[in-house]
Structure formats: C-alpha cells, structure tokens
Coordinates of C-alpha atoms in Angstrom, one line a residue:
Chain A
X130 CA 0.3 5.3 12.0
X131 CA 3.8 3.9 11.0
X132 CA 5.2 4.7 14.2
X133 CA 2.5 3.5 16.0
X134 CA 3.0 -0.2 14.3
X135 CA 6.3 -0.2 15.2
X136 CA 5.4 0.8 18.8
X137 CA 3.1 -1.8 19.0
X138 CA 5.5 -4.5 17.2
X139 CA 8.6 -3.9 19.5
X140 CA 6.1 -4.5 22.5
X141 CA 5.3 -7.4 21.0
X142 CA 8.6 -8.8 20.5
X143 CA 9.4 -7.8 24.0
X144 CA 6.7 -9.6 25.5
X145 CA 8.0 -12.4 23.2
X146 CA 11.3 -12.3 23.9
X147 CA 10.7 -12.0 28.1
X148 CA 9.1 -15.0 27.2
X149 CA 11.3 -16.9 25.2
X150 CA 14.0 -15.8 28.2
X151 CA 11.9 -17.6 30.1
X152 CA 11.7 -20.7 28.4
X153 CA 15.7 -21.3 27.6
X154 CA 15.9 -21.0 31.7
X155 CA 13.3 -23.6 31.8
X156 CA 15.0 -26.0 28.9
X157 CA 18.4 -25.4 30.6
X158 CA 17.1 -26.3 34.2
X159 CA 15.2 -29.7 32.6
X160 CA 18.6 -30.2 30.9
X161 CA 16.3 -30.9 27.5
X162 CA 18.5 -30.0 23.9
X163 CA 16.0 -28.0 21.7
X164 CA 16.6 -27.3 18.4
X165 CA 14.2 -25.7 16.2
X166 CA 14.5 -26.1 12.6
X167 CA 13.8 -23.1 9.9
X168 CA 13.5 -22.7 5.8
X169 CA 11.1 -22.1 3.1
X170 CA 8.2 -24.3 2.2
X171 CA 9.1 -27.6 1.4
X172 CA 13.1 -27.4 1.9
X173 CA 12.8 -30.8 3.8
X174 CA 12.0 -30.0 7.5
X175 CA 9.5 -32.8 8.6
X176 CA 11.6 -35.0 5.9
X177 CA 14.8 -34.6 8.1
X178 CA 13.1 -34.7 11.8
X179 CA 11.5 -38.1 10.0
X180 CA 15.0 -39.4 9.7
X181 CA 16.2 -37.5 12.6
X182 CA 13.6 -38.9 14.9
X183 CA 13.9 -42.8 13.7
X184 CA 17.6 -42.7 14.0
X185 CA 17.9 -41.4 17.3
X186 CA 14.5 -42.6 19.2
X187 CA 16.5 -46.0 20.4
X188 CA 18.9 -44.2 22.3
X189 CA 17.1 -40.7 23.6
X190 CA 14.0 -39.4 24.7
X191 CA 12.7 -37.0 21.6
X192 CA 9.4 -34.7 21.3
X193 CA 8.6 -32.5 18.5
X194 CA 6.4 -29.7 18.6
X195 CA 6.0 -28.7 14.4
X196 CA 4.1 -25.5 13.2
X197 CA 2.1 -24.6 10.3
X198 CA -0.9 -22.5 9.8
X199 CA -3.2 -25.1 8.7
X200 CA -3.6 -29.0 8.4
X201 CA -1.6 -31.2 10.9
X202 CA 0.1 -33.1 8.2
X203 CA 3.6 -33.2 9.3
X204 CA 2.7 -34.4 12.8
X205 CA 0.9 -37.1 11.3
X206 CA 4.0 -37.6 9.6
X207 CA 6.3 -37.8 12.6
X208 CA 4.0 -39.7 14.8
X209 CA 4.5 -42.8 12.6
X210 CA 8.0 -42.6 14.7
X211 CA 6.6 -43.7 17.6
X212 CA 7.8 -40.5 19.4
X213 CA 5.8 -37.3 21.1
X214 CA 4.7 -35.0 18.7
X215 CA 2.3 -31.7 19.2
X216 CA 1.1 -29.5 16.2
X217 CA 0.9 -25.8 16.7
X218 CA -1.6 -24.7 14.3
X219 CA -1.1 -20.6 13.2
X220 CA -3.9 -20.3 11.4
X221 CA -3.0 -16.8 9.3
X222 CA 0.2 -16.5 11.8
X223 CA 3.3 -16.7 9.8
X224 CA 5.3 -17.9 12.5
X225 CA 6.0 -20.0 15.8
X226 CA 6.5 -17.7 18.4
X227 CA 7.5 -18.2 22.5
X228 CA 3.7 -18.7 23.8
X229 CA 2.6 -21.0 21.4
X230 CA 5.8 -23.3 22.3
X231 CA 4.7 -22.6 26.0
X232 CA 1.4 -23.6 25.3
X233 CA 2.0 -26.3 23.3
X234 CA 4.4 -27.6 26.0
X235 CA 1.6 -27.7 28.6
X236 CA 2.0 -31.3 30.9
X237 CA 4.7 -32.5 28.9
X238 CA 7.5 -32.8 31.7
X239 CA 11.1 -31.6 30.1
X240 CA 12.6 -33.1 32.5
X241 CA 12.4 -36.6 30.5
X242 CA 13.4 -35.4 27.6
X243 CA 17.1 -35.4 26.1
X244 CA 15.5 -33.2 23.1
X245 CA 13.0 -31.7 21.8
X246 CA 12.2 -30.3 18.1
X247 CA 10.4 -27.3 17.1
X248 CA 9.8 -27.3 13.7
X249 CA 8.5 -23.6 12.6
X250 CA 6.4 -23.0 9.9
X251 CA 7.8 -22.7 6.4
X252 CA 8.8 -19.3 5.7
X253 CA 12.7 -17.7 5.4
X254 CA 11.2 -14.6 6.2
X255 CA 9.5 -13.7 9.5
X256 CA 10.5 -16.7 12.0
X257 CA 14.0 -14.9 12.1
X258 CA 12.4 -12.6 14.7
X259 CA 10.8 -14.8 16.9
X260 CA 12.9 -16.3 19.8
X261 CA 11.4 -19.5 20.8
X262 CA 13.9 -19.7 23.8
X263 CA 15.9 -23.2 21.6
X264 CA 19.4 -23.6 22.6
X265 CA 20.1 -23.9 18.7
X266 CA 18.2 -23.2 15.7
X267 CA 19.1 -24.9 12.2
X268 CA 18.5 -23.3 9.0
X269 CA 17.6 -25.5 5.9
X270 CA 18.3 -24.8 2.4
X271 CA 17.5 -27.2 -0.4
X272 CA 19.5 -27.9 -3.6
X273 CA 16.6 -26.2 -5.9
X274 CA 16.2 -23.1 -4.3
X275 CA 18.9 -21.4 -5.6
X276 CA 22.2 -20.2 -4.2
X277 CA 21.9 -16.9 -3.3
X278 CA 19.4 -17.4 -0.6
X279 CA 21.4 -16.4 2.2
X280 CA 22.2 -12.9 0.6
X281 CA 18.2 -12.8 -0.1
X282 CA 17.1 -14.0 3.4
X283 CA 20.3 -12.5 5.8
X284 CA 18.5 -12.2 9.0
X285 CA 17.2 -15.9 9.2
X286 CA 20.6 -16.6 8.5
X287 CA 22.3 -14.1 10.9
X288 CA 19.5 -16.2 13.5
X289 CA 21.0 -19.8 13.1
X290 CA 23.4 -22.0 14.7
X291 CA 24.1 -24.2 11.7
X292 CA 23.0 -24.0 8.3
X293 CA 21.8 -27.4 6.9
X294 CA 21.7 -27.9 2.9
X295 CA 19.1 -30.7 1.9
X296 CA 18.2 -32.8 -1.0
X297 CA 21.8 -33.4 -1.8
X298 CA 20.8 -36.4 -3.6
X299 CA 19.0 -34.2 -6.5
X300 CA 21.9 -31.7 -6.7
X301 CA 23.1 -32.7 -10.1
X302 CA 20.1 -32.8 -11.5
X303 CA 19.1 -29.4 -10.5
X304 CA 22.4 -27.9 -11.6
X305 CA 23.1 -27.0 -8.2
X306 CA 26.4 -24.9 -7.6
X307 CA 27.7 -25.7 -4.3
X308 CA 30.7 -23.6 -4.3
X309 CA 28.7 -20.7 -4.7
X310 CA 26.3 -22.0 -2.2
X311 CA 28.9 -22.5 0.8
X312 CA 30.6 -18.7 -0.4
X313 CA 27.0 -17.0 -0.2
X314 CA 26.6 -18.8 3.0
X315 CA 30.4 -17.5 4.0
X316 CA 29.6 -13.9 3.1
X317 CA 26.7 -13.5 5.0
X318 CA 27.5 -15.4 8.2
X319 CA 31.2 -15.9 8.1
X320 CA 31.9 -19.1 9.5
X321 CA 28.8 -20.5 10.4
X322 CA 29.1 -24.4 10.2
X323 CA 27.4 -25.9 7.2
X324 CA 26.0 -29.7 7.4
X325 CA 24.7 -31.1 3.3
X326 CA 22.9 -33.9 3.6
X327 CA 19.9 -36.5 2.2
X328 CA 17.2 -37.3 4.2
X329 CA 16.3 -39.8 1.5
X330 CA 19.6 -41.4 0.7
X331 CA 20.9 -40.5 4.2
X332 CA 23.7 -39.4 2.8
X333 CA 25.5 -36.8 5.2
X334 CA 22.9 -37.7 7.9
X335 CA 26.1 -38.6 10.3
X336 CA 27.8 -35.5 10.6
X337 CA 24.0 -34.4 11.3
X338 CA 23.6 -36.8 14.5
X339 CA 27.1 -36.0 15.5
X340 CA 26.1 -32.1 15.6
X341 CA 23.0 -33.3 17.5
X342 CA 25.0 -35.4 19.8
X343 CA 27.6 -32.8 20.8
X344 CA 24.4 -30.1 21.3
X345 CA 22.8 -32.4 23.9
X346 CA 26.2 -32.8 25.5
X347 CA 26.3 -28.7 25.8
X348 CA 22.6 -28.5 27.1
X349 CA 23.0 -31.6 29.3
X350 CA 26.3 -30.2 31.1
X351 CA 24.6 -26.9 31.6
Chain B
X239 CA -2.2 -5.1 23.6
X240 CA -3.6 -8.5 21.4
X241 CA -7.1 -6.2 20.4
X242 CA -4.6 -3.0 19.7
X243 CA -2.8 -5.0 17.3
X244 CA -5.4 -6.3 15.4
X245 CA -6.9 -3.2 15.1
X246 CA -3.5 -1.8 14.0
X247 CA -2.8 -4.1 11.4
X248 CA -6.8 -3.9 10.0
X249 CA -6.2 0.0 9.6
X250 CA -2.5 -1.1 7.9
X251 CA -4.2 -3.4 5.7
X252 CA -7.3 -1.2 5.4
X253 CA -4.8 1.6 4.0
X254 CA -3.2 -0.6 1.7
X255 CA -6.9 -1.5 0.0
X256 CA -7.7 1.8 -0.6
X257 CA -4.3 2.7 -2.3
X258 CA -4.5 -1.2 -3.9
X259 CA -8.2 -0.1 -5.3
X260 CA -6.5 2.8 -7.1
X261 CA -3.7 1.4 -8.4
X262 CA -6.1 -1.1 -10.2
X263 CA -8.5 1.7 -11.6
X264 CA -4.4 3.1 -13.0
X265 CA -3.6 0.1 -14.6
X266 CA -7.2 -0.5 -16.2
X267 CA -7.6 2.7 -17.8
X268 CA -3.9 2.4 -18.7
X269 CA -5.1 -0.7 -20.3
X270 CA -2.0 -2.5 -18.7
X271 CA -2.1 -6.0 -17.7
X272 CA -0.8 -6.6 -14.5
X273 CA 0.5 -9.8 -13.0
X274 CA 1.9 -10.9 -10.3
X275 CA 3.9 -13.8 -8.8
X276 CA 3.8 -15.4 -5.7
X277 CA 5.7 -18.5 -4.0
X278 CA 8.3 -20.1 -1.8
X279 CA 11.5 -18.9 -2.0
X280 CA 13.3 -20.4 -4.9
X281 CA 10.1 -21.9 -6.4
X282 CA 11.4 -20.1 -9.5
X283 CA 9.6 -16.9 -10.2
X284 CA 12.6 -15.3 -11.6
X285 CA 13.3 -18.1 -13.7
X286 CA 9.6 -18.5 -15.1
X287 CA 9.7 -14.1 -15.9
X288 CA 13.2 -14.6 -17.6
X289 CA 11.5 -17.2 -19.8
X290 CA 8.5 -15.2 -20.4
X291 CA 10.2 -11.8 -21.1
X292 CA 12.5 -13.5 -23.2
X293 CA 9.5 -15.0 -25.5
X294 CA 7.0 -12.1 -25.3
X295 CA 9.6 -8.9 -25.2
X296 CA 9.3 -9.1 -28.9
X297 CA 5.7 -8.8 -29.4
X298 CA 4.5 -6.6 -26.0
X299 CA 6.1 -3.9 -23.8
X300 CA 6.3 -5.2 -21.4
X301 CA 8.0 -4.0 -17.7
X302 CA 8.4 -5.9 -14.3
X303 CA 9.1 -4.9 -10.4
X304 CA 10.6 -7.6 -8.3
X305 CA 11.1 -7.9 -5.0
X306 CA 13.3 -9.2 -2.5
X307 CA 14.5 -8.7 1.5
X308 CA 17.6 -7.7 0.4
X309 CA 19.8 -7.8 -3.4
X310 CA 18.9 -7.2 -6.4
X311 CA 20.2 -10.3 -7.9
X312 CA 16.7 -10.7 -9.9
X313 CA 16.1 -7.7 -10.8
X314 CA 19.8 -7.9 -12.4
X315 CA 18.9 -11.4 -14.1
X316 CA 15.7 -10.0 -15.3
X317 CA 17.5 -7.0 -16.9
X318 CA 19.3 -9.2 -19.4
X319 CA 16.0 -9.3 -21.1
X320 CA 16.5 -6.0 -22.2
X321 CA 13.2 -5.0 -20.5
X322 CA 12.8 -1.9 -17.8
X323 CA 12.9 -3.9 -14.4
X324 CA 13.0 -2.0 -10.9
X325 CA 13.9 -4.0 -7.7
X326 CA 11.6 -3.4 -4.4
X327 CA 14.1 -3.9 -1.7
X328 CA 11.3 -4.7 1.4
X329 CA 14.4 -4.7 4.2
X330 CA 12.8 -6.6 6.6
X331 CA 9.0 -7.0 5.3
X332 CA 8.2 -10.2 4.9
X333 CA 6.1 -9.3 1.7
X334 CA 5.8 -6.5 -1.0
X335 CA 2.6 -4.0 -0.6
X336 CA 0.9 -1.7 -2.6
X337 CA 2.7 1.7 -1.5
X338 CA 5.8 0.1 -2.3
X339 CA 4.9 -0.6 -5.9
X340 CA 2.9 3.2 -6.5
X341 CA 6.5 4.1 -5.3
X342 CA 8.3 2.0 -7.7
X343 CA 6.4 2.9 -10.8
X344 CA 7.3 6.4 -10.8
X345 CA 8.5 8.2 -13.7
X346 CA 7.0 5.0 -15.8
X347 CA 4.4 5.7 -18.4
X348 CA 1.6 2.7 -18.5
X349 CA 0.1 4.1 -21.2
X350 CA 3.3 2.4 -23.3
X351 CA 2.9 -1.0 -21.6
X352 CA 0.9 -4.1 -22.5
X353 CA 2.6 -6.2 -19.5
X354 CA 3.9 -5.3 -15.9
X355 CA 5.4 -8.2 -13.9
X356 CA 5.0 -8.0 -10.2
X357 CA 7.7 -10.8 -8.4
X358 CA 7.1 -10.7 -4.8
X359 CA 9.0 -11.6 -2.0
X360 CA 9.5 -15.5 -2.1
X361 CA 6.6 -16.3 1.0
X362 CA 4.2 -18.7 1.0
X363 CA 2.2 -16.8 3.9
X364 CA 2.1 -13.0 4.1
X365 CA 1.8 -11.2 0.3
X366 CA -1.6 -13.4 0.4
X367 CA -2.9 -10.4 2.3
X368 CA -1.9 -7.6 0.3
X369 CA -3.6 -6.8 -3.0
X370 CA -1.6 -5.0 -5.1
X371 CA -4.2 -3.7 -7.5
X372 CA -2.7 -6.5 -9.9
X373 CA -5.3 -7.8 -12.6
X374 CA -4.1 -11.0 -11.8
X375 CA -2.1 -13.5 -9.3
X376 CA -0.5 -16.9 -9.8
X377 CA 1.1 -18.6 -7.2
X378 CA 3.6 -21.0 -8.0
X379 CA 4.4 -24.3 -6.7
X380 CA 7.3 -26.4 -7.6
X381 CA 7.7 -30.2 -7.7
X382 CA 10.4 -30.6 -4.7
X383 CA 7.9 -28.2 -2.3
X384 CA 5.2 -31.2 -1.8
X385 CA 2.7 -32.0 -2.7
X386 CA 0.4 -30.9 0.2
X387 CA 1.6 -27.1 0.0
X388 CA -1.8 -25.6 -1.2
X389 CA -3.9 -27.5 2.0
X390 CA -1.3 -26.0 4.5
X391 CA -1.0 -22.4 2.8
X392 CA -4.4 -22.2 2.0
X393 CA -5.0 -18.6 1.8
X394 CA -2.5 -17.7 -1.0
X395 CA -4.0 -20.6 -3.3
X396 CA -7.5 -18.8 -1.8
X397 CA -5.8 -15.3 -3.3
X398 CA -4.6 -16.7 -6.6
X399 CA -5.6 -17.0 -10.5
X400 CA -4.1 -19.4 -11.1
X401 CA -1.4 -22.1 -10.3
X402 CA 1.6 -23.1 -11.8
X403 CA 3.5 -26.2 -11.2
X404 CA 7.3 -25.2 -11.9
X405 CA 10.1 -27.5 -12.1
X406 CA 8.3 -30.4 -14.1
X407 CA 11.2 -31.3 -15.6
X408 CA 12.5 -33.3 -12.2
X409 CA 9.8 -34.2 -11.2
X410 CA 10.5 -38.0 -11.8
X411 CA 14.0 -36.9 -9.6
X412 CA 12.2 -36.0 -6.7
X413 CA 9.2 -38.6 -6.9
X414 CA 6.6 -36.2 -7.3
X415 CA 3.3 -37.0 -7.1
X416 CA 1.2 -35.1 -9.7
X417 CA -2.5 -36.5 -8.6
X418 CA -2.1 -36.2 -5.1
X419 CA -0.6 -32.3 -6.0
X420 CA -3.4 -31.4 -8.5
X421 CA -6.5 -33.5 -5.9
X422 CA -5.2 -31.4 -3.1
X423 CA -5.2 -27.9 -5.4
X424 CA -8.5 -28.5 -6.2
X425 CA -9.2 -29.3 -2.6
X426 CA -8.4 -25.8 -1.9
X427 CA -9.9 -23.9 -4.5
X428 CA -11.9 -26.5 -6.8
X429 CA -11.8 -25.1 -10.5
X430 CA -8.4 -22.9 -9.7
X431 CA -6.8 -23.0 -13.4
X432 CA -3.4 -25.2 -13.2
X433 CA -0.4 -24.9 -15.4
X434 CA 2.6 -27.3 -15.6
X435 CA 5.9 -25.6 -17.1
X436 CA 9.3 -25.8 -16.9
X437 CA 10.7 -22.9 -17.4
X438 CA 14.4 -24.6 -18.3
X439 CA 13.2 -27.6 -20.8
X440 CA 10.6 -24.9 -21.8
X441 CA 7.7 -27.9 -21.6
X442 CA 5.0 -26.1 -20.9
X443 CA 5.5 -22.7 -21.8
X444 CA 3.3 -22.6 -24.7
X445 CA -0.2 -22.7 -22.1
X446 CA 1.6 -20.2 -20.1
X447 CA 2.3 -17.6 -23.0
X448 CA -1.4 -18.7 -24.1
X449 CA -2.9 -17.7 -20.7
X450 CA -0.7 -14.4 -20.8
X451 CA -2.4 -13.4 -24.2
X452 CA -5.7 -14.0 -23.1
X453 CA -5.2 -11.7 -19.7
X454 CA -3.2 -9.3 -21.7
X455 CA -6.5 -9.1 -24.7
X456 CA -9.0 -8.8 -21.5
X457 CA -7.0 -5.8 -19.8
X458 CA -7.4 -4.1 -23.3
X459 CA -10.7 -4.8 -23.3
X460 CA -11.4 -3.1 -20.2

C-alpha cells in the first residue's frame, strides 16, 4: 500500500515536473519574469503583490495568477490594480501545481508580459514540491511567526530564490528576534539572499523592486 | 493515473479512520481527554500549550505529542513544563496522522492522564483530513493571518470544535478587524464556539482553561 502511494506520487510529480519543464521553456521563449511567491497563511502574500503590482504597473506589463482552495478574495484584491489577474481555485488541493498555471494561462499571450506572478496557496508545507516552471520563487516569512521557521519548514526553504521577511513594521511589537531569524535562515540555506520589508509602511519595498528589476533583466536577456 | 490516485488516497484515508476510530474508543475508556491543535504555522500553538500546561500541570496529568517537518524545538519548549512531551517528526508529511500518534504513545499509560495535547503540523489545509481519534479540535487563528482565513480554508474550520483567536494582544498593531473575523467564522460554521486569548498578556486564558475543564469533566463522564 505504502509503496504503492509513493509509486503513484513520484508519477505524479513527474508528470508535473515534464510539465513545469515545459512551461519555463515557454516563459523563457516569451521573455516573461515569473516569480511565484510562497509562505504560510496570512504571512502577507497578496499584501506585497498589492504593493508590488501598483508600484510597478506604470512602467511594465504585470499578470498575476493567485491560488487558494476556496473564495477568490485576493484576486478581488489585486484587480483593484488595474492589472490581469486569474484565480486558481484548489478546492481541497493544497497546492498550485504546473497544469493549473497552464490552464489558468489559457489565451493570455506571454509574449506581452514583462512579468507575471503566481501566488500559491498559503501553506509552508507542500508547495515546496510542486515546480510551476517560475524562473524564481520567493519565500515569505512574517515577523509573528516565529524564528525558527526555516529549520521547521527546510524544503520550502531549500525551493526558493530569496527569502522575503514581512511585516517589519510590527516587529517590535511582536518581540521579533531578527538575528536569530537571518542565522536560522543562514543554517538552513547558507547564503540565500534575504529582502525585510513593509508592505504597509513600504519600508524595504526598494531593495524588493530592485531584486524584481535585475530578475526581469535575467529572463529578458535569456 | 487521476482515478488511481484518488482511489489511493481514499484507501490511505480509509486506513487512517479505522485506526482513528480505535484510538478514540482507547482514549474514552482511558477516560482521557484528548485535544488537538491546528493552524498556520506560527499561529502560536506552542505558545497557547506552554500557557496551558503551565496553569493546569498542577491540577491534571496531563501529556502532549507535537509535531513538526523537522526539529523538535517545541517539543523542547513544551518540556520546560515539566510535563511528558514526545515530538512527531512527519519528514516530509505535510500533516500528522493517526498511525503516527498510536506510534508515539507507546510505553504511555492513559489510564494516569486527564489531558493529552495533540500539536500538529502548522497547516492550514491537510491535518483537516485526518482524524486522529482526538475528543476534540480547535483550530487557531491569529490576528496578523486575516481576517478572511476561515472562508478560504473552509474545511479545517468545517473539522474544528472550536476557534481561538490568538495574538489579541496586537491586534490594534496590525489593524485587525474583530467583526469582519468573527461574521466570516460564523459564515463557515454558524454557532462554531470562539475564544479570544493571548497567550503572552494571558487575556483570555481564563475561558480557555474554562472550556478545557468542561471537555476534560465530559471525557470522564464517558
């Protein structure tokens, strides 16, 4: 029985990765930036693509394609900014994977696009797995949820390009420690780049663009 | 390959009823109330059962399992207490299931214990499918999640006992909204029970401890 689970799950994430293979050929070709953005419930996701998306619509073409498993809330939310945006609705599915971005993708042409955002749903856990063929994926952690995620949650941190902490603007009044923070982010992924920032006082939101801005370089010189 | 899977995971799930169903007939005629804790990462389950085994330790014997992906960081917090606590280390399962806590419990007499504490894996999406043959389930929300969690993770607020808003104490910090969060609870499961602590300031507690005693008195009824 066990065996048989895992038989059935690496064929899965085979089929899923073939896919996702497929996409990242398809992003690179269109010379379209995708990031996808990962984290727990509520660590600020749809906050920061808010922020993200009203401070860089002027200048670039931006979609967003944002998961969760019910409600579509948080495309609601980031339709307000005037840009693209697609929910992908899971229903009991606890993450985005490749075909639901390839589905969700269907007669939007890449080729106008300098980005495009896939926001997955909120879970540290199980999105690690799933390639969504993004030429970088971000993972969020928030000032309340405690410093020692990373050790906790290693794969979705082994998974990312950058690790962004949120909700800097709170961080004193949650106690947050943020040398512990940055050494449990050190131990697991040695070196990974690290971006703290407030989507609500925009505080650190530079650095954030800048990261964004040298990403659409790399994809658009592809 | 879709149908195979499916039919996989109901036999997987189908499995874990069955040993769920005996685990709960153990702990009733044990006479052992059994709850168990489910949220976001860093919602502050560990927090809320260092609180809780701090204040009832005295009075009950009480136990608790945690789990996590990877560490035992909480199950080292939680030993402070001076209570028996076991960690669950899940590797890469997104959630804790009921084999994994018949496995844990061995060598451990219920017969001696009024309380066992079950902390699962911080995930909004997957425990909500796997009893554990706990008498009962609260799910925990905390003020910086949003307010909206329970309408797009309906099916662990659908799975729960009761509800407990954690964090209160910053809740003017991060502009939460305490009607919208309690209208869209009762959205999801009108009636559900709804606590609002803090586990740091303590506010709160006493309806907590309150609701404990009243479990605890109906598990020795049993």
């Amino acid at each position: 029985m066990a065996t048989r689970l895992i038989e059935v799950r690496r064929d899965l994430l085979n089929k899923n990765d073939v896919l996702a293979r497929r996409l990242r050929r398809r992003f690179a070709d269109a010379g379209v930036c995708v990031v996808s953005l990962v984290s727990s419930p509520g660590a600020g996701k749809t906050a920061l693509l808010e922020s993200t998306l009203r401070a860089i619509a002027a200048d670039a073409s931006v979609a967003a394609l944002v998961g969760d498993l019910a409600t579509d809330n948080d495309a609601e939310r980031l339709r307000r900014s005037g840009v693209p945006v697609r929910q992908i609705v899971t229903g009991t599915v606890c993450h985005v994977d490749a075909q639901m971005v390839d589905t969700a993708l269907e007669g939007w042409n890449l080729q106008e696009l300098d980005f495009l955002f896939i926001e997955n749903v909120g879970n540290l856990v199980c999105p690690a797995s799933y390639d969504l063929g993004e030429s970088l994926r971000a993972v969020l952690m928030s000032v309340t949820e405690g410093e020692d995620k990373p050790a906790k949650y290693p794969t979705i941190f082994n998974s990312a390009d950058l690790a962004i902490i949120t909700k800097t603007d709170i961080a004193a009044a949650v106690g947050f420690d943020r040398p512990a923070a940055l050494q449990c982010i050190n131990e697991v992924r040695p070196g990974l780049e690290v971006i703290e920032l407030s989507a609500r006082t925009s505080a650190g939101m530079t650095a954030w663009l800048q990261w964004l801005d040298r990403a659409r370089q790399a994809a658009a010189a592809v």
